[in-house]
Structure formats: structure tokens, C-alpha cells
PDB file of C-alpha atoms in Angstrom:
ATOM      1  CA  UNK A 882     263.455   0.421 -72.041  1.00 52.00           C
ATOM      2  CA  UNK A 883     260.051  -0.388 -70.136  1.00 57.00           C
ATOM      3  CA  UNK A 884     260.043   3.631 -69.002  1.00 54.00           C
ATOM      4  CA  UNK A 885     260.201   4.107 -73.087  1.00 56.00           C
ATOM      5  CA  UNK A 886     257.469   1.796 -73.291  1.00 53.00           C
ATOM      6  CA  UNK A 887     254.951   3.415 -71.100  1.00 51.00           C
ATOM      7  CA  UNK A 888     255.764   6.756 -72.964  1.00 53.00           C
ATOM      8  CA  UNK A 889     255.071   5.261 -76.317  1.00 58.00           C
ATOM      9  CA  UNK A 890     251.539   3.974 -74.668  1.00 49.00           C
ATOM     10  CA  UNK A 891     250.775   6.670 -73.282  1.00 49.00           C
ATOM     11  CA  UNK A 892     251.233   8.989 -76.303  1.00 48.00           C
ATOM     12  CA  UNK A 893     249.244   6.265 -79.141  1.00 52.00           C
ATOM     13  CA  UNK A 894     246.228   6.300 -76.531  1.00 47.00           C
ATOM     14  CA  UNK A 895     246.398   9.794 -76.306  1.00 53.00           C
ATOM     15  CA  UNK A 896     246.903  10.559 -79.577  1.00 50.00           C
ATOM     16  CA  UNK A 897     243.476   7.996 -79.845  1.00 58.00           C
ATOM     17  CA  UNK A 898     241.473  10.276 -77.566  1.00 51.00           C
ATOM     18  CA  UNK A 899     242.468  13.550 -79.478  1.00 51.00           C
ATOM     19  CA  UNK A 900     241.743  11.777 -82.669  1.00 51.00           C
ATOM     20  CA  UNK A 901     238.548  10.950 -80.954  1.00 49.00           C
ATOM     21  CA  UNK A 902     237.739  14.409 -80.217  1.00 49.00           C
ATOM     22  CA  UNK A 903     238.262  15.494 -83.791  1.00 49.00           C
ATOM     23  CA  UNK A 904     235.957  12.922 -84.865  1.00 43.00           C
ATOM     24  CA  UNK A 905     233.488  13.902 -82.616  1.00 46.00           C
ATOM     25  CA  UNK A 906     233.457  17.332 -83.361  1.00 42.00           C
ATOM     26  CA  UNK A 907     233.924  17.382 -87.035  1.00 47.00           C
ATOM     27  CA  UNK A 908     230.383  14.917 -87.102  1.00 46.00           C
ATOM     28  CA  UNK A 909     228.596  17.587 -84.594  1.00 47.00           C
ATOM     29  CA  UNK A 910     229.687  20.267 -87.042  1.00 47.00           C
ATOM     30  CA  UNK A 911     228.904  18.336 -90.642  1.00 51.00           C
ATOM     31  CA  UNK A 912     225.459  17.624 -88.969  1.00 51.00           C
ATOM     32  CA  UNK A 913     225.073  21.182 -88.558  1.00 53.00           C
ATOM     33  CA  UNK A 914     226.480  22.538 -91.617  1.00 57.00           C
ATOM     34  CA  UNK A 915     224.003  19.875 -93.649  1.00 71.00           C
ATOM     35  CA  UNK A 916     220.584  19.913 -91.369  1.00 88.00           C
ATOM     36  CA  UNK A 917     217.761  20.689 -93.807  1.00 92.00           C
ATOM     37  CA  UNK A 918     215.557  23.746 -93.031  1.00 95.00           C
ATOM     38  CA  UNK A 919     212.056  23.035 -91.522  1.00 95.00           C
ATOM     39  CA  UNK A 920     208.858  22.027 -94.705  1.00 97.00           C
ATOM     40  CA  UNK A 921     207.531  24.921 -95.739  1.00 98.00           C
ATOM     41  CA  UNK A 922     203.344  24.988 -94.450  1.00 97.00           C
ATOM     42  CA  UNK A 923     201.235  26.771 -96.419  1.00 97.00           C
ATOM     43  CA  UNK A 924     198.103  28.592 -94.677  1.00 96.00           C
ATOM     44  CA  UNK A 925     196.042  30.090 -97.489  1.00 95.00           C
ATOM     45  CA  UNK A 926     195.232  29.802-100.916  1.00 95.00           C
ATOM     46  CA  UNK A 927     192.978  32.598-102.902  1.00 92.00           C
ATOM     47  CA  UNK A 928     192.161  32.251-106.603  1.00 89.00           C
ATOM     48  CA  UNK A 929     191.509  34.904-109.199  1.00 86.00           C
ATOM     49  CA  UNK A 930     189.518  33.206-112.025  1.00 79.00           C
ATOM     50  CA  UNK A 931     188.289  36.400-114.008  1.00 80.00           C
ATOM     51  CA  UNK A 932     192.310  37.869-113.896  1.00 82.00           C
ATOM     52  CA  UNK A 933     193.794  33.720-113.722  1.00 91.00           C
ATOM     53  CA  UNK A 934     195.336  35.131-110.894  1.00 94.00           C
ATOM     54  CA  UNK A 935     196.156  32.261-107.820  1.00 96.00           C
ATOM     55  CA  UNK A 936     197.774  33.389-104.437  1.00 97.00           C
ATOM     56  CA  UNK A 937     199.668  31.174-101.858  1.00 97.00           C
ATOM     57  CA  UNK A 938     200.386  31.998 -98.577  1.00 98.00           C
ATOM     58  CA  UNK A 939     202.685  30.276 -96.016  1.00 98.00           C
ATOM     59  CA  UNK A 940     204.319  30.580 -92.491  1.00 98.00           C
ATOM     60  CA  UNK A 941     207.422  32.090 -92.524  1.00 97.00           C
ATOM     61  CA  UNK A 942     210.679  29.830 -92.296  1.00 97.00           C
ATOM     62  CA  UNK A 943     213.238  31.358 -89.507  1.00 95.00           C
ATOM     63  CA  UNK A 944     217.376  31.156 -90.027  1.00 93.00           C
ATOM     64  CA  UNK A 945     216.703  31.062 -94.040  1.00 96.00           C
ATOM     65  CA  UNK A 946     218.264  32.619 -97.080  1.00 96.00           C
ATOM     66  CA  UNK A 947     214.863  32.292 -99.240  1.00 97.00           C
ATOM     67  CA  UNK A 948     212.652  29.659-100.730  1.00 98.00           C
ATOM     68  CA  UNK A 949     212.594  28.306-104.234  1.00 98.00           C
ATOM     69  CA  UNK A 950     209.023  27.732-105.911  1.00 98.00           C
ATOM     70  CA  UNK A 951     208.025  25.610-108.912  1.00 98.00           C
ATOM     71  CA  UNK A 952     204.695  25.466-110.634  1.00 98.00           C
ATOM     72  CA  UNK A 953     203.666  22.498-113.097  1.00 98.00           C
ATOM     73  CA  UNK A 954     200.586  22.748-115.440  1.00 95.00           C
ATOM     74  CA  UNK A 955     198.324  19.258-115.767  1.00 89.00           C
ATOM     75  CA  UNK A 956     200.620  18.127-118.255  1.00 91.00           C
ATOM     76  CA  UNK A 957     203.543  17.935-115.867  1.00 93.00           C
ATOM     77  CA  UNK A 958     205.154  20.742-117.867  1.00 96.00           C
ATOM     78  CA  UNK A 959     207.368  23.252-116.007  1.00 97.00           C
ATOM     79  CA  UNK A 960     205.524  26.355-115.578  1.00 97.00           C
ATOM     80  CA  UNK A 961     207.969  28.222-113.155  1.00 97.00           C
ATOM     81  CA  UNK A 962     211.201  27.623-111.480  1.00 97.00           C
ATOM     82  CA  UNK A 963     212.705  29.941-109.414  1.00 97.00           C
ATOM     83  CA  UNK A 964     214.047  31.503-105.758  1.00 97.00           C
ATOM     84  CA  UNK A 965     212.545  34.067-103.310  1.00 98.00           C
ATOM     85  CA  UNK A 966     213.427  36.415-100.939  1.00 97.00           C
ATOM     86  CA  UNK A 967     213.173  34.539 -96.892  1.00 97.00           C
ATOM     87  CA  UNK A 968     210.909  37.690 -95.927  1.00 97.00           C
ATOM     88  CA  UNK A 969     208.505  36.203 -98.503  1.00 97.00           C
ATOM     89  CA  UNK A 970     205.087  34.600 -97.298  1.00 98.00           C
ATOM     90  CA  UNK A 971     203.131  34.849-100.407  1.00 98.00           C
ATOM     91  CA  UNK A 972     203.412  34.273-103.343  1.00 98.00           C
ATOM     92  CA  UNK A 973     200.962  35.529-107.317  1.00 97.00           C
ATOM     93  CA  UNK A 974     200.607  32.862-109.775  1.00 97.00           C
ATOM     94  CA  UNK A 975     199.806  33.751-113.167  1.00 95.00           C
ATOM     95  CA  UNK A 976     197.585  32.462-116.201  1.00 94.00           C
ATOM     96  CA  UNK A 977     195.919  29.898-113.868  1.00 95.00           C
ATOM     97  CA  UNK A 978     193.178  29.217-116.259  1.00 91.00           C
ATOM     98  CA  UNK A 979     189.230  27.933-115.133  1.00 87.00           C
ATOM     99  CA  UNK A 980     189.284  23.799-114.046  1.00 88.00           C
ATOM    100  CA  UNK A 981     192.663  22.930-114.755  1.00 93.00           C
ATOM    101  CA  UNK A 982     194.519  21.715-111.928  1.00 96.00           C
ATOM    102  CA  UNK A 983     198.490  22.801-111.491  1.00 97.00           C
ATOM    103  CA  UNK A 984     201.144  21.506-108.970  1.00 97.00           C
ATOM    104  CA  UNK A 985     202.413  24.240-106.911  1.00 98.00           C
ATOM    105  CA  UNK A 986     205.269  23.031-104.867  1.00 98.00           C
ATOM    106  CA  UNK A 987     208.199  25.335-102.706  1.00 98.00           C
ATOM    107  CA  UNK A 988     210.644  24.368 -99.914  1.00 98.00           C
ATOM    108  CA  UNK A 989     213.154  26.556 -98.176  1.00 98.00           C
ATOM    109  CA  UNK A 990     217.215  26.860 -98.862  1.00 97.00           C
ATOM    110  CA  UNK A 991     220.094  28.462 -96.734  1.00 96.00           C
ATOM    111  CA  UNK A 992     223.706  29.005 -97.682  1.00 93.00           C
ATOM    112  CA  UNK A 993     226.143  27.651 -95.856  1.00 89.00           C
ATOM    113  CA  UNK A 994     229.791  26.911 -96.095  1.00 80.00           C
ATOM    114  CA  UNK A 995     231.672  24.154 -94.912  1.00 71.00           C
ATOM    115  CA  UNK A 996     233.708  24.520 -91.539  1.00 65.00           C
ATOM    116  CA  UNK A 997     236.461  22.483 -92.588  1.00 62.00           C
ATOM    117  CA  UNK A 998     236.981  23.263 -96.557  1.00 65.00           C
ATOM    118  CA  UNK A 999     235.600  26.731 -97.075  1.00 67.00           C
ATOM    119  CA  UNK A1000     233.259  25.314 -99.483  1.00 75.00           C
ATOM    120  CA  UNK A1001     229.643  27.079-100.137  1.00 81.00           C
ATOM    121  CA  UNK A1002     226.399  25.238-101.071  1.00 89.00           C
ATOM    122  CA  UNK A1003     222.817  25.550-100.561  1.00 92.00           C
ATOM    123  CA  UNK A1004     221.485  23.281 -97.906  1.00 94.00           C
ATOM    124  CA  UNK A1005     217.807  22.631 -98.727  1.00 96.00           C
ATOM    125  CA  UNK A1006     214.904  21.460 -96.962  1.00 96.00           C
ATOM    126  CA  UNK A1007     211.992  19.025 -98.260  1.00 96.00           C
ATOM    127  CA  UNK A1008     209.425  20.253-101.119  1.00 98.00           C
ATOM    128  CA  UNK A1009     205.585  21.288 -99.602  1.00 97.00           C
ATOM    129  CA  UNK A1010     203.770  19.789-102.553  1.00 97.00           C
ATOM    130  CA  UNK A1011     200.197  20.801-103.391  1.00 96.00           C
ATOM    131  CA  UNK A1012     197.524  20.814-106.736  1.00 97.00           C
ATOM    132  CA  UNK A1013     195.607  24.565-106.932  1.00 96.00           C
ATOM    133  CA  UNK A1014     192.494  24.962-109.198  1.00 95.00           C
ATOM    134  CA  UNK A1015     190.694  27.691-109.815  1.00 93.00           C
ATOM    135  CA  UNK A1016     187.150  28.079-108.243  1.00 90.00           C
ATOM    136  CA  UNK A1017     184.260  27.264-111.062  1.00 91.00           C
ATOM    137  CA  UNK A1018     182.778  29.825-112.944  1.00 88.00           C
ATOM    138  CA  UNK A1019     178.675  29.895-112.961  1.00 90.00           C
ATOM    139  CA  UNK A1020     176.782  30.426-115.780  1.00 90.00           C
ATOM    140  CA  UNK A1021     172.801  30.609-114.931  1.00 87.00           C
ATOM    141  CA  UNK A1022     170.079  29.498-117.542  1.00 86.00           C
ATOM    142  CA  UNK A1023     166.262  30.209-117.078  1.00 80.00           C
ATOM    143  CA  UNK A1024     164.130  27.003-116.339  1.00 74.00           C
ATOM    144  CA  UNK A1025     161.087  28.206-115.008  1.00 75.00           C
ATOM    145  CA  UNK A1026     159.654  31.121-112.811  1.00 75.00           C
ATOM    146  CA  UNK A1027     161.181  29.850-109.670  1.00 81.00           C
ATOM    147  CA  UNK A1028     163.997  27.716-110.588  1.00 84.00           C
ATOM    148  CA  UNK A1029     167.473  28.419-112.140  1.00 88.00           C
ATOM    149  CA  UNK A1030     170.024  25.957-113.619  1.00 91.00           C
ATOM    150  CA  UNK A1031     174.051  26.522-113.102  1.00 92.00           C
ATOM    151  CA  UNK A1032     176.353  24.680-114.952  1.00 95.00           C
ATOM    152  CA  UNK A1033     180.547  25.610-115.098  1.00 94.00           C
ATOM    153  CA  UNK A1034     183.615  23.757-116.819  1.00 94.00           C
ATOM    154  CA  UNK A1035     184.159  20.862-115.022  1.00 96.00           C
ATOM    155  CA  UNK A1036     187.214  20.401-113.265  1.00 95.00           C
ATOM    156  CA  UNK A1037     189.850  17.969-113.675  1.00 92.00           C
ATOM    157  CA  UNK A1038     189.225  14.654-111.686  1.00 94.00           C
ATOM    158  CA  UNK A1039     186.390  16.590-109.829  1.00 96.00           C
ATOM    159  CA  UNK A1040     184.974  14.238-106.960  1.00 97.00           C
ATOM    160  CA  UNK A1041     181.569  16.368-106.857  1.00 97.00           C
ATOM    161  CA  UNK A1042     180.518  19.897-106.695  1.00 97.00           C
ATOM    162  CA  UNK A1043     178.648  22.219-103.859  1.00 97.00           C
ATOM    163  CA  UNK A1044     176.987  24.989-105.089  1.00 95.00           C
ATOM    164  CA  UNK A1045     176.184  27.551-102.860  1.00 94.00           C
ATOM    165  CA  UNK A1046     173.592  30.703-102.611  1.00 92.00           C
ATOM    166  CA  UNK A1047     172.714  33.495-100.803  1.00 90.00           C
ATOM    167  CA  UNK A1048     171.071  36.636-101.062  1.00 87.00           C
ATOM    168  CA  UNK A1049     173.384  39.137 -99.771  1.00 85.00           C
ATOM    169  CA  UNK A1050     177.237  39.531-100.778  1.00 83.00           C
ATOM    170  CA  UNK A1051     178.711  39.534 -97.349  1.00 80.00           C
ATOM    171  CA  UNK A1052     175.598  37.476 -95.711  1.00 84.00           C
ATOM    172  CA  UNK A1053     175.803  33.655 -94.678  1.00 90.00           C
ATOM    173  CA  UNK A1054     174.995  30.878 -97.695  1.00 92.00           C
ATOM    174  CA  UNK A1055     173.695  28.132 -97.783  1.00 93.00           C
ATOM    175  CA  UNK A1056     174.300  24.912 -99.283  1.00 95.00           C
ATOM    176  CA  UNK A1057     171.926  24.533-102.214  1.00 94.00           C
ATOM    177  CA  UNK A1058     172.998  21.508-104.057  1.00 95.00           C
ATOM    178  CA  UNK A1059     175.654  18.845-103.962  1.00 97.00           C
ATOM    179  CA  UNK A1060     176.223  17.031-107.303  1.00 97.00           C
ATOM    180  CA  UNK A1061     178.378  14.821-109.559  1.00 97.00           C
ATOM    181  CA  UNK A1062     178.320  16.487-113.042  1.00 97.00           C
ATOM    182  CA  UNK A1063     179.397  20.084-113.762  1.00 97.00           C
ATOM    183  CA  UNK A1064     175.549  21.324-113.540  1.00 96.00           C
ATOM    184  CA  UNK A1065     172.679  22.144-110.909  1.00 96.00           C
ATOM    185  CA  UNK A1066     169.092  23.282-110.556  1.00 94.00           C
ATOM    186  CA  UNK A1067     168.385  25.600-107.914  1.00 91.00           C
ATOM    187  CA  UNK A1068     164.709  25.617-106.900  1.00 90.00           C
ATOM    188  CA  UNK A1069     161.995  28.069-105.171  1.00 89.00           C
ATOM    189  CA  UNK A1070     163.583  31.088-106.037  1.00 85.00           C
ATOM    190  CA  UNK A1071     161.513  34.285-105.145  1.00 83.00           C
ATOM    191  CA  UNK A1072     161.007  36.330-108.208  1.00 80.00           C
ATOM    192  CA  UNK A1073     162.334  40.228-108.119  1.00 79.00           C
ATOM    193  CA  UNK A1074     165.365  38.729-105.720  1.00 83.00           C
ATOM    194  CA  UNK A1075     169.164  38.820-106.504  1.00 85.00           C
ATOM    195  CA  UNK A1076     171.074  36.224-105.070  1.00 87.00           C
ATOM    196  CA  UNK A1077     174.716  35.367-104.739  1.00 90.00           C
ATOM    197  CA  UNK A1078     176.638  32.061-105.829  1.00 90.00           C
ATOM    198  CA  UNK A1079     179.333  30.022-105.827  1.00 91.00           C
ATOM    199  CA  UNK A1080     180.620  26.498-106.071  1.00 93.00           C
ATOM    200  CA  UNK A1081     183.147  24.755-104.604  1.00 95.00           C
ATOM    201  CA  UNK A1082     184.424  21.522-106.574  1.00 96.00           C
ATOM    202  CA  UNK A1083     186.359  18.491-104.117  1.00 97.00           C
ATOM    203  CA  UNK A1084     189.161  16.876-106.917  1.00 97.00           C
ATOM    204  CA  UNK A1085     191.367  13.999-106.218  1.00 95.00           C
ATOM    205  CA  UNK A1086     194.607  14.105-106.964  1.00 95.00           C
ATOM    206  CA  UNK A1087     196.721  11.030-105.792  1.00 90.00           C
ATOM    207  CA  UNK A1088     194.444   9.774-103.639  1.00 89.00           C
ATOM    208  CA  UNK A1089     194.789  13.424-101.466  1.00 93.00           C
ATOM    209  CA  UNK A1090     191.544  15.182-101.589  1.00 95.00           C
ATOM    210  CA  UNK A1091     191.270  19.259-102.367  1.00 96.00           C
ATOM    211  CA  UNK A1092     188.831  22.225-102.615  1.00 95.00           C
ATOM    212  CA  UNK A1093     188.692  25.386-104.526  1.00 94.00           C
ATOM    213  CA  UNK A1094     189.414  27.963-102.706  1.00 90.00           C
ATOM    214  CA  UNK A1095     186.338  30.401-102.110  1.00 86.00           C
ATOM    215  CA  UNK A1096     187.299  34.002-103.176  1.00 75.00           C
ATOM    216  CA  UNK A1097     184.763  37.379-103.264  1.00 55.00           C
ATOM    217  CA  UNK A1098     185.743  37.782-106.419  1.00 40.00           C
ATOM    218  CA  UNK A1099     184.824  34.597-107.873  1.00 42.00           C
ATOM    219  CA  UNK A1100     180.977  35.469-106.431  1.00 47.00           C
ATOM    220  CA  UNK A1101     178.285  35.438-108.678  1.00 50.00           C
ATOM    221  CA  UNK A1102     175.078  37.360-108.765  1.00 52.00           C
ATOM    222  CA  UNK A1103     172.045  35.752-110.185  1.00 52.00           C
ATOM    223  CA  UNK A1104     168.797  38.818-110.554  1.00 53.00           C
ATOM    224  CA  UNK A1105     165.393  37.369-111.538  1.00 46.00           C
ATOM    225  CA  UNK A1106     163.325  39.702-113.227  1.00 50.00           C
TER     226      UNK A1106
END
């Protein structure tokens, strides 16, 4: 009876340490099959104002299946929904219109199936939120012989403005004025003299701070005459 005894004990606390075991491994494996993919981090960002174009880059994700994108207008209205190849790091927005501000958010996804019941789901990782706007768009009015002003649409809860000038395309500018309102004078000007601007508005959006990007297409050439 007592040799029965020990048998019985020695099979429930083994039967404990394979049940143990299981355990064990079933938790290392559902950790596995259910950790998120890494935040997507985006690098770039190059606006298109004349074409309302808007291009995002990012790092590449490794051990994906693709990425899923969404794009909301200032309204909050869905704009685009919708999943991506994993080779992707870019991505063309479309009708991105002058000083509205969009949120552009995308986070990566893998498949994977379930060790223990076969099943298949998408396992995804956090959203990368950010708000785009499209760099201003300069118009120039005559005040005198050696000053210009610039005004552009001003952009949705715009912080302030930087406007800056240059004479050459491709040469180094300089910051010509910094203001509050959609609109600046730029002073001693040299008559007979292109020169080359842009501006670059700061918005708040949720208490996160952005800039335009700065794009050669969204230059601007001012020409006295």
C-alpha cells in the first residue's frame, strides 16, 4: 500500500512538472506569435504644392508582411485607408491642397498563425502619427523700387512664418523675415536682380510643433525690372 503511495506521488508531481513545461512553453510561444512589429519612423517628407502632390518616406521595417497607411483631411474625414507592400519606404499623397493640414499616420502588420490552433491573423504594431502641410505659396506685390511684399494663404494654426531669399536657385538663403501673419516686406532689393524664395510656416498641432517641408519645386523667383 505505502509502495502504491509513493507511485501515485510521484506520478501527480510529475505530471505537475510536465504540465509546467506546457505552460511555459505555450506563454514563450503566444508571446511570440502576438509581439507587435517595431513603430514605423519616418525620415523625409517632400511636398508638391503646384501638382498637391506630398511624399513620405520611412525606414524600412524587417520580418514584415507590409504596412497599412491612413490619411485624414482637417476635418477628421477619412481620406485613405489601405495596405502596402513591406519593400515599401515611400509613399505619394494626392490632392494635398495649399495650408491645409492632414494627418498622415501608418504602422506595420505581419501574418501569423497560431502554433496551437492553426488560426491566422494580422499581428500589428503601433500607428507613427504625423500632420503634413503643404509649403506656402508666394505671391510678390510691388512696394517701392527696392522693396517687395509676399503674402501666401495662411496655414492652419500657423505659429509664425520664415520667409527666405536668395539670389541663385541652388545657392545658400538667407533668412529675410520672421513674422506672425501670412505677409512680409522684403527690403533693399537691388534693381535688375532675380532672386529666389520661399517660406517655411511652424503650425501647432496638439501641442507638437511642425514645419513645411522645403521642396525645389515649391521655389519662387522674384525679377525686378
Amino acid at each position: 500500500m505505502e509502495k502504491k503511495k509513493k507511485i501515485m506521488l510521484w506520478f501527480c508531481v510529475s505530471l505537475m512538472l510536465l504540465l509546467g513545461m506546457c505552460v511555459s512553453v505555450y506563454a514563450q510561444e503566444s508571446a511570440a506569435w502576438n509581439t507587435p512589429p517595431k513603430k514605423v519612423r519616418i525620415t523625409a517628407q517632400k511636398g508638391m504644392s503646384s501638382a498637391r502632390k506630398y511624399t513620405i518616406y520611412w525606414q524600412k521595417v524587417q520580418n514584415i508582411d507590409g504596412y497599412q497607411i491612413e490619411l485624414y483631411d482637417s476635418s477628421n474625414k477619412r481620406m485613405l485607408s489601405k495596405k502596402i507592400a513591406a519593400d515599401r519606404t515611400n509613399y505619394q499623397l494626392s490632392n494635398i491642397r495649399n495650408s491645409k493640414i492632414y494627418r498622415f499616420r501608418i504602422r506595420a502588420f505581419y501574418k501569423a498563425a497560431n502554433p496551437y490552433t492553426g488560426i491566422s491573423r494580422n499581428v500589428y504594431g503601433s500607428y507613427r502619427t504625423i500632420y503634413i502641410c503643404q509649403q506656402p505659396k508666394p505671391k510678390f506685390y510691388w512696394n517701392s523700387k527696392s522693396s517687395v511684399r509676399v503674402s501666401w494663404n495662411a496655414v492652419q494654426n500657423a505659429v509664425d512664418y520664415t520667409v527666405y531669399l536668395s539670389k541663385k536657385r541652388g545657392g545658400t538663403y538667407q533668412k529675410a523675415a520672421k513674422v506672425k501673419t501670412p505677409q512680409a516686406t522684403l527690403k533693399k532689393l537691388k534693381m535688375e536682380t532675380t532672386y529666389y524664395v520661399y517660406v517655411v510656416a511652424t503650425y501647432r498641432v496638439n501641442k507638437t510643433t511642425y514645419k513645411t517641408p522645403v521642396s525645389g519645386t515649391s521655389s519662387f523667383r522674384l525679377q525686378l525690372k
